[in-house]
PDB file of C-alpha atoms and ligand atoms in Angstrom:
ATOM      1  CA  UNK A   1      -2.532 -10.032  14.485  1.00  0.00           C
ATOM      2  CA  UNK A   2      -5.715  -8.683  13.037  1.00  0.00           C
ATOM      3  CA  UNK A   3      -5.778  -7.529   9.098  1.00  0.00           C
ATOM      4  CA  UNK A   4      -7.325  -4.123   8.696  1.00  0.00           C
ATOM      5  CA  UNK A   5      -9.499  -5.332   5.768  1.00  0.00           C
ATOM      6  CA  UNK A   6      -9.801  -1.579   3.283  1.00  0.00           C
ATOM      7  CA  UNK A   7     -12.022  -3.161   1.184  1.00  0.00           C
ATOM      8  CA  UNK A   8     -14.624  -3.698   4.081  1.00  0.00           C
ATOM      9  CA  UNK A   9     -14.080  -0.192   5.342  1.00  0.00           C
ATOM     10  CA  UNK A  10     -14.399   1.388   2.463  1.00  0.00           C
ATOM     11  CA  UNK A  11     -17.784  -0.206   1.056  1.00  0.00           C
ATOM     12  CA  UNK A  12     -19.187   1.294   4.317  1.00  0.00           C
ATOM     13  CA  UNK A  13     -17.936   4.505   3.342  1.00  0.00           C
ATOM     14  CA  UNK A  14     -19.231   4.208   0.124  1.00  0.00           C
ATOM     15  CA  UNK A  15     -22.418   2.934   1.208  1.00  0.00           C
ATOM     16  CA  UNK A  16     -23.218   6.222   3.643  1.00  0.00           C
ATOM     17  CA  UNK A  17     -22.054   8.115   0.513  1.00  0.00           C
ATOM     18  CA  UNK A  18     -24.880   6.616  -1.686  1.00  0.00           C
ATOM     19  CA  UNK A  19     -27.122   7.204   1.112  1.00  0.00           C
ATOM     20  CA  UNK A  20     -26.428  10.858   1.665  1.00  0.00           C
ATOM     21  CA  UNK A  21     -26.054  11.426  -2.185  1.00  0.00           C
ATOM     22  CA  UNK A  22     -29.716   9.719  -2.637  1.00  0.00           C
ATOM     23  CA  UNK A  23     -31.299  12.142  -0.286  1.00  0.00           C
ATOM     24  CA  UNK A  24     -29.685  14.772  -1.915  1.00  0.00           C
ATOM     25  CA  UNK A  25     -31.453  13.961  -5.234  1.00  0.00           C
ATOM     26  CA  UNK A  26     -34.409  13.560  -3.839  1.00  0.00           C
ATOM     27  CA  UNK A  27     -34.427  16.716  -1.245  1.00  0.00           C
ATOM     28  CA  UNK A  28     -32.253  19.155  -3.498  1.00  0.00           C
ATOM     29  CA  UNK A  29     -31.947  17.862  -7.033  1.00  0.00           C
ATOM     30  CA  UNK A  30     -28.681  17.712  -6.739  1.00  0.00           C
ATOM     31  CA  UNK A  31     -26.294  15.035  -8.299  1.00  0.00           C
ATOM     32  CA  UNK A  32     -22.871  15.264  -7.445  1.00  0.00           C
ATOM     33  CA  UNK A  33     -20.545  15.294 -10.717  1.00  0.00           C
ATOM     34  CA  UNK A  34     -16.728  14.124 -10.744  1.00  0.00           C
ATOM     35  CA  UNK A  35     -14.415  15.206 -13.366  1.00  0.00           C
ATOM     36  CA  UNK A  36     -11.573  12.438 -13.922  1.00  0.00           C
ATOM     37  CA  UNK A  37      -8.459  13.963 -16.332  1.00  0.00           C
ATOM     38  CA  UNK A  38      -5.776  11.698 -17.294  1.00  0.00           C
ATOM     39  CA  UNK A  39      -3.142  12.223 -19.719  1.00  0.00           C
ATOM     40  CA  UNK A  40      -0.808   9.950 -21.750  1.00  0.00           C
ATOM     41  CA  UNK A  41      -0.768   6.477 -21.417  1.00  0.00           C
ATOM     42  CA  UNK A  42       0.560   5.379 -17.647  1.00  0.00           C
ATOM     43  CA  UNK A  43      -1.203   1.957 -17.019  1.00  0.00           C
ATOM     44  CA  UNK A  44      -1.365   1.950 -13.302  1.00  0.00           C
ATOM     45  CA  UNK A  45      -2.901   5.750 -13.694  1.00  0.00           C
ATOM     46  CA  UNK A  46      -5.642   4.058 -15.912  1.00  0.00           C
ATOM     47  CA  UNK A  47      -6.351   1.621 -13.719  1.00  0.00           C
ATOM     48  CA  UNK A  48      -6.732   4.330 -10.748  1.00  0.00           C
ATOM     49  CA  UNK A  49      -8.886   6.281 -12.976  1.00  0.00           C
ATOM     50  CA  UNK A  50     -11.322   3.277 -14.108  1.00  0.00           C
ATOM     51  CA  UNK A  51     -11.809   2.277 -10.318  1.00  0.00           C
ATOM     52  CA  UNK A  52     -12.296   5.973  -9.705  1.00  0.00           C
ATOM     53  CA  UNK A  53     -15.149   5.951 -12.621  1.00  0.00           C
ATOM     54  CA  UNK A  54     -16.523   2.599 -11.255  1.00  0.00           C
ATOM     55  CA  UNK A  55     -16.692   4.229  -7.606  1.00  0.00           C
ATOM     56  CA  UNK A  56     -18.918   6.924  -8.766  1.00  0.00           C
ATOM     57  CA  UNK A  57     -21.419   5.276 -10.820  1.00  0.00           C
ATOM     58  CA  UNK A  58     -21.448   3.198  -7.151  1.00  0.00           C
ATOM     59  CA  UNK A  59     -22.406   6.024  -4.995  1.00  0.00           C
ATOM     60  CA  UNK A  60     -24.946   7.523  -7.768  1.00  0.00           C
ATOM     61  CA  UNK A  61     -22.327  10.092  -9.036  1.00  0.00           C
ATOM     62  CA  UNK A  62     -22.037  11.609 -12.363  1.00  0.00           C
ATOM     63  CA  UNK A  63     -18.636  11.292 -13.834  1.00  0.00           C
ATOM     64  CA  UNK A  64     -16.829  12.279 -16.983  1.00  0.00           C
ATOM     65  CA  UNK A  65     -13.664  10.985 -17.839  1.00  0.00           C
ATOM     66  CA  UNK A  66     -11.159  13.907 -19.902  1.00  0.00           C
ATOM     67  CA  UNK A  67      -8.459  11.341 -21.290  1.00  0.00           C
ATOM     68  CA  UNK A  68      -6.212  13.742 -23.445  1.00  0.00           C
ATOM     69  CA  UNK A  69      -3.364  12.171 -25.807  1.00  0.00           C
ATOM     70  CA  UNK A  70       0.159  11.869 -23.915  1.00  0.00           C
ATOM     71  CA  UNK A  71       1.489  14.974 -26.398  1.00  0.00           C
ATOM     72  CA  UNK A  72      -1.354  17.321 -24.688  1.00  0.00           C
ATOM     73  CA  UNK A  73       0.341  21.251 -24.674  1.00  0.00           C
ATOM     74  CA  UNK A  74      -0.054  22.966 -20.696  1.00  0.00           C
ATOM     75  CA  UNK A  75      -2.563  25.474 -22.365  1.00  0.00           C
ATOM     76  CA  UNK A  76      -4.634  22.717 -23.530  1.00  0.00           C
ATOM     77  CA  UNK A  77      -4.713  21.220 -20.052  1.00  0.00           C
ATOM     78  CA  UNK A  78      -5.123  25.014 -18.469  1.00  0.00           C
ATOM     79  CA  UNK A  79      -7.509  25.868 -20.425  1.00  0.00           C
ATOM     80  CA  UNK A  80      -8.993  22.313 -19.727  1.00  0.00           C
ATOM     81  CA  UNK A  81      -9.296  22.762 -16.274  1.00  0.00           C
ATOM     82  CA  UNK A  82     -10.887  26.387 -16.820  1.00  0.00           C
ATOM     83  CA  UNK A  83     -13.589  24.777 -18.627  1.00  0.00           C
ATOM     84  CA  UNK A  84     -14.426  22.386 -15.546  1.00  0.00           C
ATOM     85  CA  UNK A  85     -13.881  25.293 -13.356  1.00  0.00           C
ATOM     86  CA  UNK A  86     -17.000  26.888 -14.875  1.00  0.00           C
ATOM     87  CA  UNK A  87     -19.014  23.917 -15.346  1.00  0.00           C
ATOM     88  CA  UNK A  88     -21.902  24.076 -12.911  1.00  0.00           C
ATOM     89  CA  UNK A  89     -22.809  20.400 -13.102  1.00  0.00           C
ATOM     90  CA  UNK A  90     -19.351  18.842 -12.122  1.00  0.00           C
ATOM     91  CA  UNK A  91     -18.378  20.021  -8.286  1.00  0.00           C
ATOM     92  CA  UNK A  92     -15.268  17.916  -8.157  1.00  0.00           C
ATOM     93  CA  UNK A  93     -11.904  17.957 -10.712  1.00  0.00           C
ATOM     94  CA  UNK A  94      -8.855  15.208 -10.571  1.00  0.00           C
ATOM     95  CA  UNK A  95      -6.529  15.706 -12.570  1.00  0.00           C
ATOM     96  CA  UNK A  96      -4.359  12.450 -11.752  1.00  0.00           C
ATOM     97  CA  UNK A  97      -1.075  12.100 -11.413  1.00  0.00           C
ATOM     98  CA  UNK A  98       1.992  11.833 -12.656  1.00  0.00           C
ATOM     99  CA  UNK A  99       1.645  13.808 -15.575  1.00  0.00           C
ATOM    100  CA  UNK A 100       3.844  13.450 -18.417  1.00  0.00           C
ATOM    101  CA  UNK A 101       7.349  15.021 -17.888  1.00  0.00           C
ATOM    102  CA  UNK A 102       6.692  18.147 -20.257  1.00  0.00           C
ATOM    103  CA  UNK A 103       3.839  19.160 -18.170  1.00  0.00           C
ATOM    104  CA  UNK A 104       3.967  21.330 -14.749  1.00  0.00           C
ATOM    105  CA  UNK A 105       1.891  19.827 -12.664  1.00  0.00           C
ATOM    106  CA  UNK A 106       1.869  22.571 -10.132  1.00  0.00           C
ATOM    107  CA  UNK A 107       0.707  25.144 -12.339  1.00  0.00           C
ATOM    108  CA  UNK A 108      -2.574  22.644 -12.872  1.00  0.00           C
ATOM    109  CA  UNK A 109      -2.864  22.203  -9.460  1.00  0.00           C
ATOM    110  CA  UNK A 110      -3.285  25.540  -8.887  1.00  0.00           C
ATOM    111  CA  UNK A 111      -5.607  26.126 -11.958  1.00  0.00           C
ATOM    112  CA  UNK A 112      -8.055  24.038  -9.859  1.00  0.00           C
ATOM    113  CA  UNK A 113     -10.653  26.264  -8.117  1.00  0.00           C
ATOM    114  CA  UNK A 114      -9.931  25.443  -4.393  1.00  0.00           C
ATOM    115  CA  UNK A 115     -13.926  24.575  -4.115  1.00  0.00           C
ATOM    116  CA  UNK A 116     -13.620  21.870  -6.185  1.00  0.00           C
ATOM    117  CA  UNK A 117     -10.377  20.239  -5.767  1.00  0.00           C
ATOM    118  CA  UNK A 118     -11.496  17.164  -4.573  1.00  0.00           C
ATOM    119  CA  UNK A 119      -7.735  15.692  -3.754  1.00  0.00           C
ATOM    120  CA  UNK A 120      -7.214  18.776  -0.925  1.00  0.00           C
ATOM    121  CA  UNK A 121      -4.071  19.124  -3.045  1.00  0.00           C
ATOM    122  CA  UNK A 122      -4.494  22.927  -4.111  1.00  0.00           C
ATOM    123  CA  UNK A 123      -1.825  25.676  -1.639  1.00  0.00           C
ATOM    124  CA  UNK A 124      -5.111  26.838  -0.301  1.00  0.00           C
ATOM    125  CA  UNK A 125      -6.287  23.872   0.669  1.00  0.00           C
ATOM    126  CA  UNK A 126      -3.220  22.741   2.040  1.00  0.00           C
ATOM    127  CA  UNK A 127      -2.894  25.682   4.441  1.00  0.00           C
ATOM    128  CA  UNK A 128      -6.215  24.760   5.670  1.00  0.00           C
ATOM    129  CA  UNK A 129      -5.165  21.428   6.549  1.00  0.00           C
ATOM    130  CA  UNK A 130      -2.020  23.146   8.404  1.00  0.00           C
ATOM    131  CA  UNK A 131      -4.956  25.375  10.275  1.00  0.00           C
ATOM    132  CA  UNK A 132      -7.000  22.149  11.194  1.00  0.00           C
ATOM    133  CA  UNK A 133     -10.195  24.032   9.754  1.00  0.00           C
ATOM    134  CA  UNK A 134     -10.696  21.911   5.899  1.00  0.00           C
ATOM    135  CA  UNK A 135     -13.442  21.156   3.825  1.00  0.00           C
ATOM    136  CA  UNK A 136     -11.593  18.879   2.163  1.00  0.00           C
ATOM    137  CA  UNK A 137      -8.839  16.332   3.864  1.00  0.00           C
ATOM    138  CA  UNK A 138      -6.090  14.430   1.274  1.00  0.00           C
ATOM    139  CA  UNK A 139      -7.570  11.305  -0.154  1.00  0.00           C
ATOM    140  CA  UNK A 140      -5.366   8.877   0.696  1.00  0.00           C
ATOM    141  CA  UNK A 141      -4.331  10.180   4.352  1.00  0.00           C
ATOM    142  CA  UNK A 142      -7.434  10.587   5.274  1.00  0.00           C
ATOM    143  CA  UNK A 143      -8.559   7.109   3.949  1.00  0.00           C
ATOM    144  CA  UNK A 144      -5.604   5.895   7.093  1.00  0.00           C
ATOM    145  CA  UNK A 145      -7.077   7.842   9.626  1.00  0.00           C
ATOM    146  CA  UNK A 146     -10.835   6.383   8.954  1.00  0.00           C
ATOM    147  CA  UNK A 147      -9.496   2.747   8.501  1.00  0.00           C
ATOM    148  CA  UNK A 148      -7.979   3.606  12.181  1.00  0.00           C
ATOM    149  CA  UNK A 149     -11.137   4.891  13.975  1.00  0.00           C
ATOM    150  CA  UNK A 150     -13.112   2.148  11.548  1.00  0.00           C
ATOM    151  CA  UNK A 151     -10.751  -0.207  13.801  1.00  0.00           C
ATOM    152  CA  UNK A 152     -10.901   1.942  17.090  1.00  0.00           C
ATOM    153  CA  UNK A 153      -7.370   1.728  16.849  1.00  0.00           C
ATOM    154  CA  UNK A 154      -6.060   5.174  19.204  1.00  0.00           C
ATOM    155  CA  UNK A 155      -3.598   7.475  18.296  1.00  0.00           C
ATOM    156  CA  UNK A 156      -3.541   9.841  20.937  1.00  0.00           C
ATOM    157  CA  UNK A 157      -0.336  10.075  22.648  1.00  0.00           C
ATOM    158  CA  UNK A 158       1.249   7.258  20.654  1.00  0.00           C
ATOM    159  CA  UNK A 159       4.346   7.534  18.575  1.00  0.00           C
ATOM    160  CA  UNK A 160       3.763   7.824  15.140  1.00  0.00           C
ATOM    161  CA  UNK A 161       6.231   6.982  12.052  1.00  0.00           C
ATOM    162  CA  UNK A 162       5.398   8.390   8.352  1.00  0.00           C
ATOM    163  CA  UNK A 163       8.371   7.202   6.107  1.00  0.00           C
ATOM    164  CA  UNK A 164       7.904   9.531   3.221  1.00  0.00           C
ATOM    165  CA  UNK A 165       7.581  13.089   2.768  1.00  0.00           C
ATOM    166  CA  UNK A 166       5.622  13.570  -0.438  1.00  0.00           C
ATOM    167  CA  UNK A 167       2.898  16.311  -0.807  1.00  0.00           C
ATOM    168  CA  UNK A 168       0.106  13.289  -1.766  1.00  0.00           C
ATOM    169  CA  UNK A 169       1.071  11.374   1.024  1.00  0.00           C
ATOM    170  CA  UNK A 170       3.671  11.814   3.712  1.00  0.00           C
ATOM    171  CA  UNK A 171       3.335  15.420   4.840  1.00  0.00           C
ATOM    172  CA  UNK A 172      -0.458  15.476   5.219  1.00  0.00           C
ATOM    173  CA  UNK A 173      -0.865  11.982   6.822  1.00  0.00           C
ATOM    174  CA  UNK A 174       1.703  13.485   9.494  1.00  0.00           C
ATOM    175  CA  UNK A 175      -0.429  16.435  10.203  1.00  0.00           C
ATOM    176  CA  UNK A 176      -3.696  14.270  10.765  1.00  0.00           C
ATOM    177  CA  UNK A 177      -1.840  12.043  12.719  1.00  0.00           C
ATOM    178  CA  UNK A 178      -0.929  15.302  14.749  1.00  0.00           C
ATOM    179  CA  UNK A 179      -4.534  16.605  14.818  1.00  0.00           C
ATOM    180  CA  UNK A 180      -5.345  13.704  16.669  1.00  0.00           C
ATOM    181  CA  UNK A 181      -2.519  14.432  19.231  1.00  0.00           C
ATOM    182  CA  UNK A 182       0.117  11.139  17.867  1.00  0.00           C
ATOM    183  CA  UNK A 183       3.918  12.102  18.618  1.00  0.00           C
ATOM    184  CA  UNK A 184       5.138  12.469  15.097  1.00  0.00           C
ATOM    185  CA  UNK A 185       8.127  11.852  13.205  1.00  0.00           C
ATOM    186  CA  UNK A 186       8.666  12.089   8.998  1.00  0.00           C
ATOM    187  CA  UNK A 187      11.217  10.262   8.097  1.00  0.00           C
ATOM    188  CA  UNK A 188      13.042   9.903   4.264  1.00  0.00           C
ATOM    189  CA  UNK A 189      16.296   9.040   2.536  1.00  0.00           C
ATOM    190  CA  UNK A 190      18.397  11.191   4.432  1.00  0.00           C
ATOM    191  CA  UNK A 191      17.268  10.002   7.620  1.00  0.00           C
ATOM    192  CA  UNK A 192      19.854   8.569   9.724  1.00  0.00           C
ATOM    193  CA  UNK A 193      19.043   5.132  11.654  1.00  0.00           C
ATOM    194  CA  UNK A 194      16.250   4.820   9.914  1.00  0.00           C
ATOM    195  CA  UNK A 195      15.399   1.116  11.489  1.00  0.00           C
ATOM    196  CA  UNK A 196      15.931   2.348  14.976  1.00  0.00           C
ATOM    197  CA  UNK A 197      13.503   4.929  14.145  1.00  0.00           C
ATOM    198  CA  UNK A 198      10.263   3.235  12.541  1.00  0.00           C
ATOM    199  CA  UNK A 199      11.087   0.123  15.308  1.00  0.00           C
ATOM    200  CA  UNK A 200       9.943   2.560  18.054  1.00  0.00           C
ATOM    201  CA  UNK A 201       6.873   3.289  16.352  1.00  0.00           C
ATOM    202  CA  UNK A 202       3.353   2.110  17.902  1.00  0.00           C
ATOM    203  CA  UNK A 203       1.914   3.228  14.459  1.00  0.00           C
ATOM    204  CA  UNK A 204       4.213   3.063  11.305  1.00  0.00           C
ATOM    205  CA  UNK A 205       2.902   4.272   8.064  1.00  0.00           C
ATOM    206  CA  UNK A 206       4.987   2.957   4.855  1.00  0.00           C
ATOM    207  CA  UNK A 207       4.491   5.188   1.512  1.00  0.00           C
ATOM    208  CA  UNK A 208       7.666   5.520  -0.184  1.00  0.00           C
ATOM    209  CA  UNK A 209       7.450   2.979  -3.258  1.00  0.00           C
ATOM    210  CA  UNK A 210      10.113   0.829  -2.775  1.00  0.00           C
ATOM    211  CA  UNK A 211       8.736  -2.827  -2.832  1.00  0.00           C
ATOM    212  CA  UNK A 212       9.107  -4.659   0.775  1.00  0.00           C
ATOM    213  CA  UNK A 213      11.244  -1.815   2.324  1.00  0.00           C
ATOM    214  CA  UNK A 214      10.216  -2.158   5.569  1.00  0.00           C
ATOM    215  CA  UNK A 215      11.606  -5.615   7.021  1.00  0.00           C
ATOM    216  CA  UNK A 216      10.777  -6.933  10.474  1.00  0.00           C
ATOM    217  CA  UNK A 217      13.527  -5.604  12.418  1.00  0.00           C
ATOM    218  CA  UNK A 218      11.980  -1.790  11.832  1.00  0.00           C
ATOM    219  CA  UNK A 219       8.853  -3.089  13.174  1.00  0.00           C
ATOM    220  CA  UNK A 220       7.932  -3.242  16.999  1.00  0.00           C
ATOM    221  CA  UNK A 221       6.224  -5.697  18.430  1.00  0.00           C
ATOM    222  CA  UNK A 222       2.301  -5.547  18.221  1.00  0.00           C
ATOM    223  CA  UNK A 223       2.784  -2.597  16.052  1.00  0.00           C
ATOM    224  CA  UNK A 224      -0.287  -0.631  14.033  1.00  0.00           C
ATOM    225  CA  UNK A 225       1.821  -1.344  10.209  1.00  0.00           C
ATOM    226  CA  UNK A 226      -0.061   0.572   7.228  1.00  0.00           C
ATOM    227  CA  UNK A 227       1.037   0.503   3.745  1.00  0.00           C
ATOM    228  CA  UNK A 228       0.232   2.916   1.843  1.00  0.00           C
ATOM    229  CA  UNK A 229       2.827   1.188  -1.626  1.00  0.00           C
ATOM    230  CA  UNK A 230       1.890  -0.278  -4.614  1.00  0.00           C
ATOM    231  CA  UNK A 231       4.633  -1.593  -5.981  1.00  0.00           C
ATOM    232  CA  UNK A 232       5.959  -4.778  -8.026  1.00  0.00           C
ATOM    233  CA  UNK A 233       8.289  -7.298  -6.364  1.00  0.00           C
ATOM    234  CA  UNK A 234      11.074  -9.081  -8.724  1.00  0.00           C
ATOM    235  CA  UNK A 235       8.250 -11.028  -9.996  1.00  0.00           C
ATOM    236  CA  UNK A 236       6.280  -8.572 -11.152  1.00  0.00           C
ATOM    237  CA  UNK A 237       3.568  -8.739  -8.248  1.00  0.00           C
ATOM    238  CA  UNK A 238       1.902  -6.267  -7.001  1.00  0.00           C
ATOM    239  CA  UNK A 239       2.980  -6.158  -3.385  1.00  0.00           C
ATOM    240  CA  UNK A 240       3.507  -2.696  -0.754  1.00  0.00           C
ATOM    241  CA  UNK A 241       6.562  -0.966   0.959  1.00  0.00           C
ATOM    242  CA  UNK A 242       6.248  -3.610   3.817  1.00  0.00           C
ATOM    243  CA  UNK A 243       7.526  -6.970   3.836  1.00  0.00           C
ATOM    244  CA  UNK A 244       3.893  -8.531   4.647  1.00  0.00           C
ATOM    245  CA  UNK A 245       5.172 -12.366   4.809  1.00  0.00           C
ATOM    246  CA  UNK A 246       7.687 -11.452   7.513  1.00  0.00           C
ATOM    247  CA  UNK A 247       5.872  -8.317   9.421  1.00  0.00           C
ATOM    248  CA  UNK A 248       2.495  -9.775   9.836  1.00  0.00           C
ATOM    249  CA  UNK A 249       3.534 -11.751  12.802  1.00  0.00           C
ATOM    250  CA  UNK A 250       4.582  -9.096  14.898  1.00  0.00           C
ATOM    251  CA  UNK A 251       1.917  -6.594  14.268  1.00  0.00           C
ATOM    252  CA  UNK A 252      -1.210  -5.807  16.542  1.00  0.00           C
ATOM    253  CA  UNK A 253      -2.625  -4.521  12.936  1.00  0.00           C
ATOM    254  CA  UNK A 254      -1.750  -4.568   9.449  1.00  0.00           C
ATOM    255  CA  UNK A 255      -3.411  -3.380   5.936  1.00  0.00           C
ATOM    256  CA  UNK A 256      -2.751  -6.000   3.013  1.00  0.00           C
ATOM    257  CA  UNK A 257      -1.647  -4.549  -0.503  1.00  0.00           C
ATOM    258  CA  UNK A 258      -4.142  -4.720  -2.290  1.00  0.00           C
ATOM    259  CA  UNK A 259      -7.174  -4.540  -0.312  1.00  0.00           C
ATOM    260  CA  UNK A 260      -6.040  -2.161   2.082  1.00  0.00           C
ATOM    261  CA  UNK A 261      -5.359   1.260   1.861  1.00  0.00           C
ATOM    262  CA  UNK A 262      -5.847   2.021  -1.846  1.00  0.00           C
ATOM    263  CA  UNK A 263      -9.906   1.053  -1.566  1.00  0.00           C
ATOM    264  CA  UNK A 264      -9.742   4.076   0.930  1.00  0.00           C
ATOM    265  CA  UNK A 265      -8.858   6.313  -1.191  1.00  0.00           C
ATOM    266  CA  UNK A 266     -10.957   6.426  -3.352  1.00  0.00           C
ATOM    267  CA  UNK A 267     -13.601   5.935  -0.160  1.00  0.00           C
ATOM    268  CA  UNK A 268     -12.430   9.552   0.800  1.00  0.00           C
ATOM    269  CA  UNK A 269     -12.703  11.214  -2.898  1.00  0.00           C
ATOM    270  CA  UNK A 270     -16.791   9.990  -2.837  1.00  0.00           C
ATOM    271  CA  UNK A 271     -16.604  12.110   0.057  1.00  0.00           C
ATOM    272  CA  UNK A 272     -14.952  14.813  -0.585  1.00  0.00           C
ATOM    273  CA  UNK A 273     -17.227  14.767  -4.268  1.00  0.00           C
ATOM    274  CA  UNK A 274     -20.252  14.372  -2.520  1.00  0.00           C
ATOM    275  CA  UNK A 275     -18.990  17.562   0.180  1.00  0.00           C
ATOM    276  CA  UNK A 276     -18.058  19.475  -2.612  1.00  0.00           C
ATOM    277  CA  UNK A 277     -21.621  18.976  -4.281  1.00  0.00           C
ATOM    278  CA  UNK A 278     -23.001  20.487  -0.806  1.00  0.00           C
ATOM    279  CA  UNK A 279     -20.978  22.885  -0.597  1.00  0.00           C
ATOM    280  CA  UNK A 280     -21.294  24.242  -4.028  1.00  0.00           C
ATOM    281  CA  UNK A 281     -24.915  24.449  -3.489  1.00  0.00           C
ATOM    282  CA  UNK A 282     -25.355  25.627  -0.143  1.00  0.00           C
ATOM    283  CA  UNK A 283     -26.522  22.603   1.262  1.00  0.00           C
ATOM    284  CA  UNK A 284     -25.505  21.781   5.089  1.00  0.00           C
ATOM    285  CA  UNK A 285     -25.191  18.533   6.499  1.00  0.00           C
TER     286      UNK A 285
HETATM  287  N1  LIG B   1      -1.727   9.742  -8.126  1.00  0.00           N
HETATM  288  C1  LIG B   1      -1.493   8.918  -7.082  1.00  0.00           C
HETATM  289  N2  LIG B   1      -2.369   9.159  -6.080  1.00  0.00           N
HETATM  290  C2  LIG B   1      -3.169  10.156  -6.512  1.00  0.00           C
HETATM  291  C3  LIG B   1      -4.274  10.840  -5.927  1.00  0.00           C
HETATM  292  O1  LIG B   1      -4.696  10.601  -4.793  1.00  0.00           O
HETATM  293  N3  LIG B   1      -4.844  11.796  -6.712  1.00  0.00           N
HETATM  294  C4  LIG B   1      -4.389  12.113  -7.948  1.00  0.00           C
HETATM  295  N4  LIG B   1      -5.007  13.078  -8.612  1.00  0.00           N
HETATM  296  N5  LIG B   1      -3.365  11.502  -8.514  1.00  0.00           N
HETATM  297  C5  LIG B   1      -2.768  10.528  -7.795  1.00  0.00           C
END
């Protein structure tokens, strides 16, 4: 069993990142600028949001931070996001998520101008994703799919398991899976024989957010096992959606929680900020 170490991967990532967004100073005069909203007061958003900060002032980014009171109206967040929209100097907006109830998050999605929506989350970037021609590719997804090649783990031809169907996660880590030609299956709470299901998997991805849900018996033998949860056991620890203690033993590969996939999310938003930056200004690779 080999652990698929995220924090390693994505400090290369990051590194090539700093590179690129170095020579981009110096060629173009560019610096690429990341707009971070939050609103309210979720802790585990703020704690997203400062690694998200610290990331960019890694890489050489300029980033503001919007951190509006929990009581924020939609037209103060619309007419937030129309602000940023117009801002020449920031190329990438997140507005992170979950918002508070009273708030339609969909609506600000779509606010986002598709050129800078850095989390591939906006309908237009979605459907480019569908069409396999993107700019952008879903943080957290595409964080997976880089810790896999990082790993030279294939995927070709091999049976693939998402369990979880959210717009984030689920559905787009499915389609890259399929753009690089893995059998597919989504499962979620109504699927029937659900362990029969994820235990034929050579690669089984884990985001639903229930702590430990995946036990060794949905697990085949020298599986790929990536957990995408961060959730708290009965403890209060931070711990993912699979069992690690048990699991680990019968996986070819697994990612720890932490230190696995979240680093490679936020890997992939340097990225897509520092594309963004290029794109915005014309600049080809
Ligand atoms: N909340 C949980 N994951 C994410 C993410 O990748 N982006 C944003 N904006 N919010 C999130």
């Amino acid at each position: 069993m080999q652990i698929i170490d995220g924090k390693k991967v994505s400090a290369q990532v990051k590194e090539e990142v700093k590179n690129q967004t170095l020579e981009l100073k110096e060629k173009h005069g560019v610096t690429p600028g990341l707009a971070v909203v939050i609103v309210g007061n979720d802790s585990a958003s703020r704690v997203y949001v400062n690694n998200k900060k610290k990331a960019c002032e890694a890489v050489g980014f300029k980033s503001e931070e919007y951190a509006l009171p929990e009581q924020t109206t939609q037209e103060e967040l619309l007419s937030l996001v129309k602000t940023l929209n117009e801002k020449p100097d920031i190329n990438g907006i997140l507005v992170q998520l979950p918002l508070p109830k009273h708030l339609d998050d969909k609506a600000v999605i779509e606010a986002i101008n598709p050129e800078k929506d850095v989390d591939a989350f906006h309908a237009v970037n979605v459907g480019k994703i569908m069409l396999g021609e993107y700019d952008f590719l879903p943080c957290t997804p595409a964080g997976v799919m880089e810790m896999l090649h990082s790993y030279d783990i294939p995927v070709s031809g091999k049976n693939c398991v998402v369990i979880g169907r959210s717009n984030i996660v689920g559905k787009p880590m499915a389609m890259l899976l399929l753009h690089e030609n893995g059998t597919v299956t989504i499962c979620h709470s109504r699927t029937k024989n659900l362990a029969e299901v994820c235990s034929q998997a050579d690669i089984l991805v884990a985001a639903v957010g229930k702590p430990k849900f995946v036990t060794v018996d949905m697990v085949k033998e020298g599986a790929v096992v990536i957990d995408v949860g961060m959730d708290r056991d009965e403890n209060g620890k931070l711990c993912g959606d699979v069992d690690f203690e048990n699991v680990k033993d019968k996986c070819s590969f697994i990612t720890p929680v932490p230190g696995g996939v979240g680093p490679m999310t936020i890997a992939t938003l340097m990225k897509n900020t520092l594309k963004a930056a290029k794109l915005q200004n014309n600049i080809s690779d």
